[in-house]
mmCIF file of C-alpha atoms in Angstrom:
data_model
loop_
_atom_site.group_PDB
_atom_site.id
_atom_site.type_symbol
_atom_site.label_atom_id
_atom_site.label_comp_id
_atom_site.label_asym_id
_atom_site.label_seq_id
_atom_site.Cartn_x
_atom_site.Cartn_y
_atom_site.Cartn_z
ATOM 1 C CA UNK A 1 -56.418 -86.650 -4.818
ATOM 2 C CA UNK A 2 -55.063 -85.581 -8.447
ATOM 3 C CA UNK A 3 -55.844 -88.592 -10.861
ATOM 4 C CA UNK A 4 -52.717 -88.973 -13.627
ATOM 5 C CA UNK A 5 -53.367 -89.880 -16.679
ATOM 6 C CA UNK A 6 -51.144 -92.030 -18.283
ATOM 7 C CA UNK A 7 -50.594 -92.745 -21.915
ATOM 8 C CA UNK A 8 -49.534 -95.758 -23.719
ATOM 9 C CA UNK A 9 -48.418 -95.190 -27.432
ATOM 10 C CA UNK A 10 -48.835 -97.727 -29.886
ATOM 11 C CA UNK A 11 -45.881 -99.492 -31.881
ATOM 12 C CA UNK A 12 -43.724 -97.004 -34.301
ATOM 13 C CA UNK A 13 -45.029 -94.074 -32.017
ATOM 14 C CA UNK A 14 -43.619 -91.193 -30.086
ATOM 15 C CA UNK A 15 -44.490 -89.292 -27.645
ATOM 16 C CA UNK A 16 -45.185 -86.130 -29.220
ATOM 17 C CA UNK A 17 -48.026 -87.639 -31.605
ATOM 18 C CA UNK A 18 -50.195 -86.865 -28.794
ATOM 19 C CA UNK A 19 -49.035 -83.461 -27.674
ATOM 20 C CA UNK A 20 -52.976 -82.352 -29.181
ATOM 21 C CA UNK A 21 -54.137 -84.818 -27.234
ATOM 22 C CA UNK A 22 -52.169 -83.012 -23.961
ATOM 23 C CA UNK A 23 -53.068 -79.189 -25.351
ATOM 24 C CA UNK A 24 -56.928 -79.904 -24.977
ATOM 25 C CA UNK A 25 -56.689 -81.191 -21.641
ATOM 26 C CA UNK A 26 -54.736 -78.207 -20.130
ATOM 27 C CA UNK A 27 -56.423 -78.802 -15.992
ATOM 28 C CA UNK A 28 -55.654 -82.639 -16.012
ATOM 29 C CA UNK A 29 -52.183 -84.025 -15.475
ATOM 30 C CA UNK A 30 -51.402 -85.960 -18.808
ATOM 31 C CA UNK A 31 -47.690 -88.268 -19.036
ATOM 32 C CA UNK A 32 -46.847 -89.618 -22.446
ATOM 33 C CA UNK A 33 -45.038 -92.758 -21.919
ATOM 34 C CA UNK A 34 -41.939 -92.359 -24.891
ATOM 35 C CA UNK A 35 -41.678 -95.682 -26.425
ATOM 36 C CA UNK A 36 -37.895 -95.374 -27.399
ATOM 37 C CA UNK A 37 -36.967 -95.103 -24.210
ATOM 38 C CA UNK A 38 -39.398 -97.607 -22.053
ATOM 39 C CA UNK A 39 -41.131 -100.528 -24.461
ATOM 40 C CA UNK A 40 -44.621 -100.575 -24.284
ATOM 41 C CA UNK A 41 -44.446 -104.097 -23.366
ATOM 42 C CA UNK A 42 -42.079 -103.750 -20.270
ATOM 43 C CA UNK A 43 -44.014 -104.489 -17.001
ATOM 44 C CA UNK A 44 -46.560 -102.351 -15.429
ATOM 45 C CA UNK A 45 -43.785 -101.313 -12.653
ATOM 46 C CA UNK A 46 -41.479 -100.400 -15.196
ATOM 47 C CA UNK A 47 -44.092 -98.348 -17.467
ATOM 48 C CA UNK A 48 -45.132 -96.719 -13.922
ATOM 49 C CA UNK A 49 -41.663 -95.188 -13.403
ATOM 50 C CA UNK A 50 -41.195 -93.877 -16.692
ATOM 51 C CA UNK A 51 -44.284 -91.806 -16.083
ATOM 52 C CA UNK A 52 -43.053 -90.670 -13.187
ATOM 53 C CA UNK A 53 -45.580 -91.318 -10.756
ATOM 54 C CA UNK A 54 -45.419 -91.782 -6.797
ATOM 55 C CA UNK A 55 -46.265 -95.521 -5.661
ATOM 56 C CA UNK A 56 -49.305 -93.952 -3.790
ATOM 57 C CA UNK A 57 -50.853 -91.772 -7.095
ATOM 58 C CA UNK A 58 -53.873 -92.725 -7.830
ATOM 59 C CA UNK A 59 -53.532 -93.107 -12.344
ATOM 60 C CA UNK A 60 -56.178 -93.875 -14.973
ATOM 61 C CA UNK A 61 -55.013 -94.862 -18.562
ATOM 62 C CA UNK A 62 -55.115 -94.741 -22.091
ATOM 63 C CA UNK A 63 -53.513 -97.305 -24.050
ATOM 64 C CA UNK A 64 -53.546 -96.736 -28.659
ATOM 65 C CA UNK A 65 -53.119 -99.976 -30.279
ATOM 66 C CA UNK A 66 -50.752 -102.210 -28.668
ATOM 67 C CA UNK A 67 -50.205 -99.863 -26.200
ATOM 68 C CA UNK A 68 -53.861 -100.482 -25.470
ATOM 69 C CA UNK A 69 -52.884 -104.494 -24.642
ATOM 70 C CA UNK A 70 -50.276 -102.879 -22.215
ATOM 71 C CA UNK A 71 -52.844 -100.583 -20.205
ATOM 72 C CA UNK A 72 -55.212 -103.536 -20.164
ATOM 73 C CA UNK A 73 -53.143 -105.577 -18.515
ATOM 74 C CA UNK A 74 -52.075 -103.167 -15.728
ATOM 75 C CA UNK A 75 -55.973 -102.743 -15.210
ATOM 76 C CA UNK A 76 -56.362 -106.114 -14.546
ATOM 77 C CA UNK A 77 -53.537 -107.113 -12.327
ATOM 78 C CA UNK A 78 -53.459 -104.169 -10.450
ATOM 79 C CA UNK A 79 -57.597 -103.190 -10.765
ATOM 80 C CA UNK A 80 -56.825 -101.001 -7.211
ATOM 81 C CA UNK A 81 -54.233 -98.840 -9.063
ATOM 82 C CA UNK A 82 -56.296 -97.765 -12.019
ATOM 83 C CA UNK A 83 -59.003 -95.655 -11.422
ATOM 84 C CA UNK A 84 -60.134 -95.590 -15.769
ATOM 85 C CA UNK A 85 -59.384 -97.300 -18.800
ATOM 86 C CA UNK A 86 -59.350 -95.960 -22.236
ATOM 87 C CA UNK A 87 -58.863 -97.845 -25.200
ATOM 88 C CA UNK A 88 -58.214 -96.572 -28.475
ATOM 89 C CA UNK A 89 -58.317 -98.601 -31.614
ATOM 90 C CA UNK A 90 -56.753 -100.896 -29.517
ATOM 91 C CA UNK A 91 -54.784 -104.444 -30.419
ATOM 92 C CA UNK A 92 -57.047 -107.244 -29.610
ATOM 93 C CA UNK A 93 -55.610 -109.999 -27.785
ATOM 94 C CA UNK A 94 -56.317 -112.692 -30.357
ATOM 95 C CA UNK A 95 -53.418 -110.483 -32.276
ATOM 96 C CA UNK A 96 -51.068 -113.027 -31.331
ATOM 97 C CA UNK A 97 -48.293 -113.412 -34.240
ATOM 98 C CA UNK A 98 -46.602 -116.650 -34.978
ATOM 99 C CA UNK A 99 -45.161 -118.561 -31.951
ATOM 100 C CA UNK A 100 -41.846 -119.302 -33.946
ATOM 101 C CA UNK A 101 -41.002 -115.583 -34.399
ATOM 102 C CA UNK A 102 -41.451 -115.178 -29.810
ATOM 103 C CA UNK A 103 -38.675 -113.455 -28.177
ATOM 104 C CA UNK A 104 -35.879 -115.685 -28.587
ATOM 105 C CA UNK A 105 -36.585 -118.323 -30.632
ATOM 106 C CA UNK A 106 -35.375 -119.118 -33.926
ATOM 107 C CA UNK A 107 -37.299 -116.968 -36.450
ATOM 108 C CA UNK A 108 -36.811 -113.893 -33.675
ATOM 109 C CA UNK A 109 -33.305 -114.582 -34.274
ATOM 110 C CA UNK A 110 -33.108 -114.934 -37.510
ATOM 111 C CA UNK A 111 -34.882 -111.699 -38.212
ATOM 112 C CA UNK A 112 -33.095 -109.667 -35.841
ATOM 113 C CA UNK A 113 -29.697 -110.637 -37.723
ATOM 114 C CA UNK A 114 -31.124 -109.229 -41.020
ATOM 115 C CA UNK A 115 -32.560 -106.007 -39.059
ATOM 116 C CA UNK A 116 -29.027 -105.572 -37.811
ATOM 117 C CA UNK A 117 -27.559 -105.981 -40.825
ATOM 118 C CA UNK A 118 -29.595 -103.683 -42.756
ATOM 119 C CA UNK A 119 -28.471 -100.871 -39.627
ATOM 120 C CA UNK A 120 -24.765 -101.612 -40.334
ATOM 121 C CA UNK A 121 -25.164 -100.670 -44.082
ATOM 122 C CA UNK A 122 -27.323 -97.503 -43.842
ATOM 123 C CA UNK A 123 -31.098 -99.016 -44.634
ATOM 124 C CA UNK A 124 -32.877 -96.994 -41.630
ATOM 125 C CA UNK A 125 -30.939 -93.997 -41.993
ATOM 126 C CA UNK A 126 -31.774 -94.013 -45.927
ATOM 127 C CA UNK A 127 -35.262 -95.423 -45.521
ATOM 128 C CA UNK A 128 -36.749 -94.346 -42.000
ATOM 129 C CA UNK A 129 -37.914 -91.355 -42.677
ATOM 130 C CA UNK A 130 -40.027 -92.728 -45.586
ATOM 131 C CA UNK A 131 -41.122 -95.307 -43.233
ATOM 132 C CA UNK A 132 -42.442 -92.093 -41.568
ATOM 133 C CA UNK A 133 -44.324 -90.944 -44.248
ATOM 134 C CA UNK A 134 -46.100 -93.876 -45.147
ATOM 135 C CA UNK A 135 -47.229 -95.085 -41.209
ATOM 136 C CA UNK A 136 -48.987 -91.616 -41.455
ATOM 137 C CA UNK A 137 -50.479 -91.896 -44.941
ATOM 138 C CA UNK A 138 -51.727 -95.358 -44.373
ATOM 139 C CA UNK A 139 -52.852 -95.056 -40.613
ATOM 140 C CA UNK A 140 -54.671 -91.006 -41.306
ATOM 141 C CA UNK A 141 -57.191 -89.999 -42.575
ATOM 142 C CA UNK A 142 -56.000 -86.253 -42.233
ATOM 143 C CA UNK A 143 -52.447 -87.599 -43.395
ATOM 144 C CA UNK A 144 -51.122 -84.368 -41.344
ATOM 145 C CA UNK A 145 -47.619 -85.266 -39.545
ATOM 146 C CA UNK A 146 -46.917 -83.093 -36.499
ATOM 147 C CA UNK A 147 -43.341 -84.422 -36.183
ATOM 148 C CA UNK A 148 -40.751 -82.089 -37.388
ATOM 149 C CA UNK A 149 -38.436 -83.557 -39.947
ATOM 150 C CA UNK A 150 -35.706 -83.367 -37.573
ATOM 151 C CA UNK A 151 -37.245 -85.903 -34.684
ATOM 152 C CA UNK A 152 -38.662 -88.128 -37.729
ATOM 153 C CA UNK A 153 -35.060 -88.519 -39.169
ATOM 154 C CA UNK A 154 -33.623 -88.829 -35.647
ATOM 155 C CA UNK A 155 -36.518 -91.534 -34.204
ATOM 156 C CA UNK A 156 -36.604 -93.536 -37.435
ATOM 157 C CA UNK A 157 -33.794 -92.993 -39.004
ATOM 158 C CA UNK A 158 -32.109 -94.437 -35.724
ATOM 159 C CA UNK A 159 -29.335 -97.376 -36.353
ATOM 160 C CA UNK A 160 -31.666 -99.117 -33.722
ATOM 161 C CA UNK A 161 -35.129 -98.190 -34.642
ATOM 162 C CA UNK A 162 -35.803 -100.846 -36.713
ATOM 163 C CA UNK A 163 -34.798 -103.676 -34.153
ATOM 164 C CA UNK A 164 -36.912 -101.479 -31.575
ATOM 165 C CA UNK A 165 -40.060 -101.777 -34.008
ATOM 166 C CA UNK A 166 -39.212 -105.472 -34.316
ATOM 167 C CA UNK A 167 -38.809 -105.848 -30.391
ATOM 168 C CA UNK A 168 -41.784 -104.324 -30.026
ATOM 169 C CA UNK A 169 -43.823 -106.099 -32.370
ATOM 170 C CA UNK A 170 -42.878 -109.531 -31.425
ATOM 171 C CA UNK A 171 -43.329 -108.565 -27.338
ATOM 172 C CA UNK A 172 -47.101 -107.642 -28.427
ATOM 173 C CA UNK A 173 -47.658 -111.186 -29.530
ATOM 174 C CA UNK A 174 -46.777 -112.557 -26.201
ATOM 175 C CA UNK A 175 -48.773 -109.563 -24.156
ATOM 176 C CA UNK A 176 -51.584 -110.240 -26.432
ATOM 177 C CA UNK A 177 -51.419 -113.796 -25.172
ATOM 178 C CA UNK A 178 -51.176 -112.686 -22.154
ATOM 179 C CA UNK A 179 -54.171 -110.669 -21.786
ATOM 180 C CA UNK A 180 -55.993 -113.271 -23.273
ATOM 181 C CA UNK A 181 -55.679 -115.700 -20.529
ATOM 182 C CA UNK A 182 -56.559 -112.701 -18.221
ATOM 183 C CA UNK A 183 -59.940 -111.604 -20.063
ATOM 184 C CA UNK A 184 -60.760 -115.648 -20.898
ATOM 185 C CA UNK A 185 -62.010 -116.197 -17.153
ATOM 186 C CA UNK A 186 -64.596 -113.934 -15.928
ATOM 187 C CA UNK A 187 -63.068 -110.265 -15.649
ATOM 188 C CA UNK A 188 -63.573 -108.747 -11.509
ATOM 189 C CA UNK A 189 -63.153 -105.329 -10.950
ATOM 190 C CA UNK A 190 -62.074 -103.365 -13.153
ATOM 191 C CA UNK A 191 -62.253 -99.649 -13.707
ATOM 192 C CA UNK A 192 -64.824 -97.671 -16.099
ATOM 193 C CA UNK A 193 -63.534 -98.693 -19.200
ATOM 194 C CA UNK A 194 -64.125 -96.525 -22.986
ATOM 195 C CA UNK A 195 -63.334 -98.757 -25.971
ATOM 196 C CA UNK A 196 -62.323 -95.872 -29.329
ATOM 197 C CA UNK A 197 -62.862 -97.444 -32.667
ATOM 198 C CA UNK A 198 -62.005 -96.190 -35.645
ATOM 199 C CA UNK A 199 -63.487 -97.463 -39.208
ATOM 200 C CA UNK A 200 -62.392 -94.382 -41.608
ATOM 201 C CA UNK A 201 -59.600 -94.314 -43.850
ATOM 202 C CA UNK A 202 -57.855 -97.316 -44.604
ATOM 203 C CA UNK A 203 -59.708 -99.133 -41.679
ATOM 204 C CA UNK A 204 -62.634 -99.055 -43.239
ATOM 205 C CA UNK A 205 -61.417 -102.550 -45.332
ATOM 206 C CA UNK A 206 -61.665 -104.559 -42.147
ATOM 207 C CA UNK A 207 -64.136 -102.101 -40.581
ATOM 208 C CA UNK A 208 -66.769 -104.650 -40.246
ATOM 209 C CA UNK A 209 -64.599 -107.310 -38.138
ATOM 210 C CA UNK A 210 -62.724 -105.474 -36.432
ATOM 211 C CA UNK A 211 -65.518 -103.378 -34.730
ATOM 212 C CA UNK A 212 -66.994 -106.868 -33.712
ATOM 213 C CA UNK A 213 -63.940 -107.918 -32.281
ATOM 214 C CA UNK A 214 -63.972 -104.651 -30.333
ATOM 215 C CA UNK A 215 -67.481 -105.122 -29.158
ATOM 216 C CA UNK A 216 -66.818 -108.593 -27.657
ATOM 217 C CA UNK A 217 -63.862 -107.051 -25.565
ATOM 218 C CA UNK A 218 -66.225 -104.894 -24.605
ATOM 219 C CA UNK A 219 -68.581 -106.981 -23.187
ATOM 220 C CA UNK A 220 -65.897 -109.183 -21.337
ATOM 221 C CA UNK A 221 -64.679 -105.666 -19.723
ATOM 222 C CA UNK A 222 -68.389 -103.930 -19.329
ATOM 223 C CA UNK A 223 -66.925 -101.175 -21.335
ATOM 224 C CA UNK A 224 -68.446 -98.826 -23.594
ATOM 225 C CA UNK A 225 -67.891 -98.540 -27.352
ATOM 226 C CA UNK A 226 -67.816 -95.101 -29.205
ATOM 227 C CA UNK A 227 -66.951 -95.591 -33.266
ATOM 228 C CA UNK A 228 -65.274 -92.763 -35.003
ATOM 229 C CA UNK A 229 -66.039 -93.239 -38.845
ATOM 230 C CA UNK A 230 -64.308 -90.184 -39.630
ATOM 231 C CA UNK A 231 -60.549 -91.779 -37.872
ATOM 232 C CA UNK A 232 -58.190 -94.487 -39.538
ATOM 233 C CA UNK A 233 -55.762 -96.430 -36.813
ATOM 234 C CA UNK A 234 -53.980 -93.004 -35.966
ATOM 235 C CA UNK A 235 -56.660 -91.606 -33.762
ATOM 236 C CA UNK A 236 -54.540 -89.163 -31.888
ATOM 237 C CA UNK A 237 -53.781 -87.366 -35.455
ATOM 238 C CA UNK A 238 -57.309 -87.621 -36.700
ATOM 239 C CA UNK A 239 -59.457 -86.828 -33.727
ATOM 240 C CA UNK A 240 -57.301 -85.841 -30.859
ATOM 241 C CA UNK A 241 -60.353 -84.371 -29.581
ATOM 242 C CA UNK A 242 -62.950 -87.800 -29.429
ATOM 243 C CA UNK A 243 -59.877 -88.681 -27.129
ATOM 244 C CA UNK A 244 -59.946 -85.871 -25.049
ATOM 245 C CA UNK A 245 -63.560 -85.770 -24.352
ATOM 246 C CA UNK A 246 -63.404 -89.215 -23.237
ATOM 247 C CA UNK A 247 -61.046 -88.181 -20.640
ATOM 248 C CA UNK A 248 -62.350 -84.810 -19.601
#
């Protein structure tokens, strides 16, 4: 049986970031989960149907930064569904925010009023794009953009984007916790597992703990660790190809 692979984008992301990723891997069937449309945090059935794969498909996945949280957790709940697990520069679960900002309580609230009233003047129109810019400056270290400047303005210059990103953000501090409980008790089966790190570009500030953060979810998950000192957070732009030779 064909094996899918499934991809998880991180937070800010869209699907065609990793249309490299999909070019070098033209004999395996690759689905880019689009972020706008499904959150990354929904639930594993929900992420399953917006890949658009039969209940019986056997699927291995790659999860980049929070979207990495979000594969991990399908691997472990459903360990007979997932046949490999790739990380990249993934979220670790102690990445747990502040409890007052969770999904419906008061700071959530009070921070999605001011996102919503910076939409109703014009602030992501205006700004988003920049926003753009900068994610890939910061997070590259080949600060290359393969978004036209058409989707750019359309994703994040979006009246909603901004509450998306927020969405987003604050459901990754409740899936880190989450996975957390899951990978605190000894992990069962789970499948082959490839931890991506990267400690280039701007990551190379916090290279140091965050690679040994990444090595201790390794050893919980029996996973192996591959670091890519030429990649800041934005693997996909950087080295599309580390990622797919780890899935070829």
């Amino acid at each position: 049986m064909t094996v899918t692979w499934i991809v998880v984008p991180g937070l800010a992301e869209t699907p065609e970031e990793f249309g490299r990723v999909v070019e070098l891997l033209p004999d395996l069937d690759v689905r880019v989960i689009d972020p706008w449309r499904t959150p990354i945090t929904s639930d594993v059935d929900a992420l399953r149907a917006a890949a658009g794969v039969p209940p019986d498909a056997e699927v291995a996945l790659v999860g980049h930064s929070i979207g990495g949280l979000a594969v991990l957790r399908w691997a472990l709940t459903r360990p007979h569904e997932v046949t490999r697990l790739v990380l990249v520069d993934s979220s670790l679960t102690s990445e747990t925010g502040w409890r007052p900002f969770y999904p419906g309580r008061r700071g959530d609230r009070a921070v999605r009023s001011v996102v919503k009233a910076l939409a109703r003047i014009g602030v992501p129109q205006l700004l988003g794009p920049g926003v753009r810019q900068l994610i890939v400056r910061l997070g590259s270290t080949a600060n290359h953009d393969p978004l036209s400047r058409a989707t750019a303005k359309a994703r994040y210059g979006g009246r909603e984007s901004w509450l998306l990103f927020w969405d987003e953000l604050a459901g990754s501090w409740e899936l880190a916790a989450e996975v957390a409980k899951l990978v605190a008790t000894p992990v069962g089966a789970i499948a082959p597992t490839a931890l991506l790190v990267a400690t280039g570009g701007s990551s190379r500030f916090t290279a140091k703990s965050w690679l040994a953060g990444q090595q201790r979810l390794a050893d919980v998950l029996g996973a192996t660790v591959e670091v890519l000192k030429d990649s800041a957070h934005l693997v996909h732009l950087d080295r599309p190809d580390a990622i797919a030779q780890t899935l070829a």
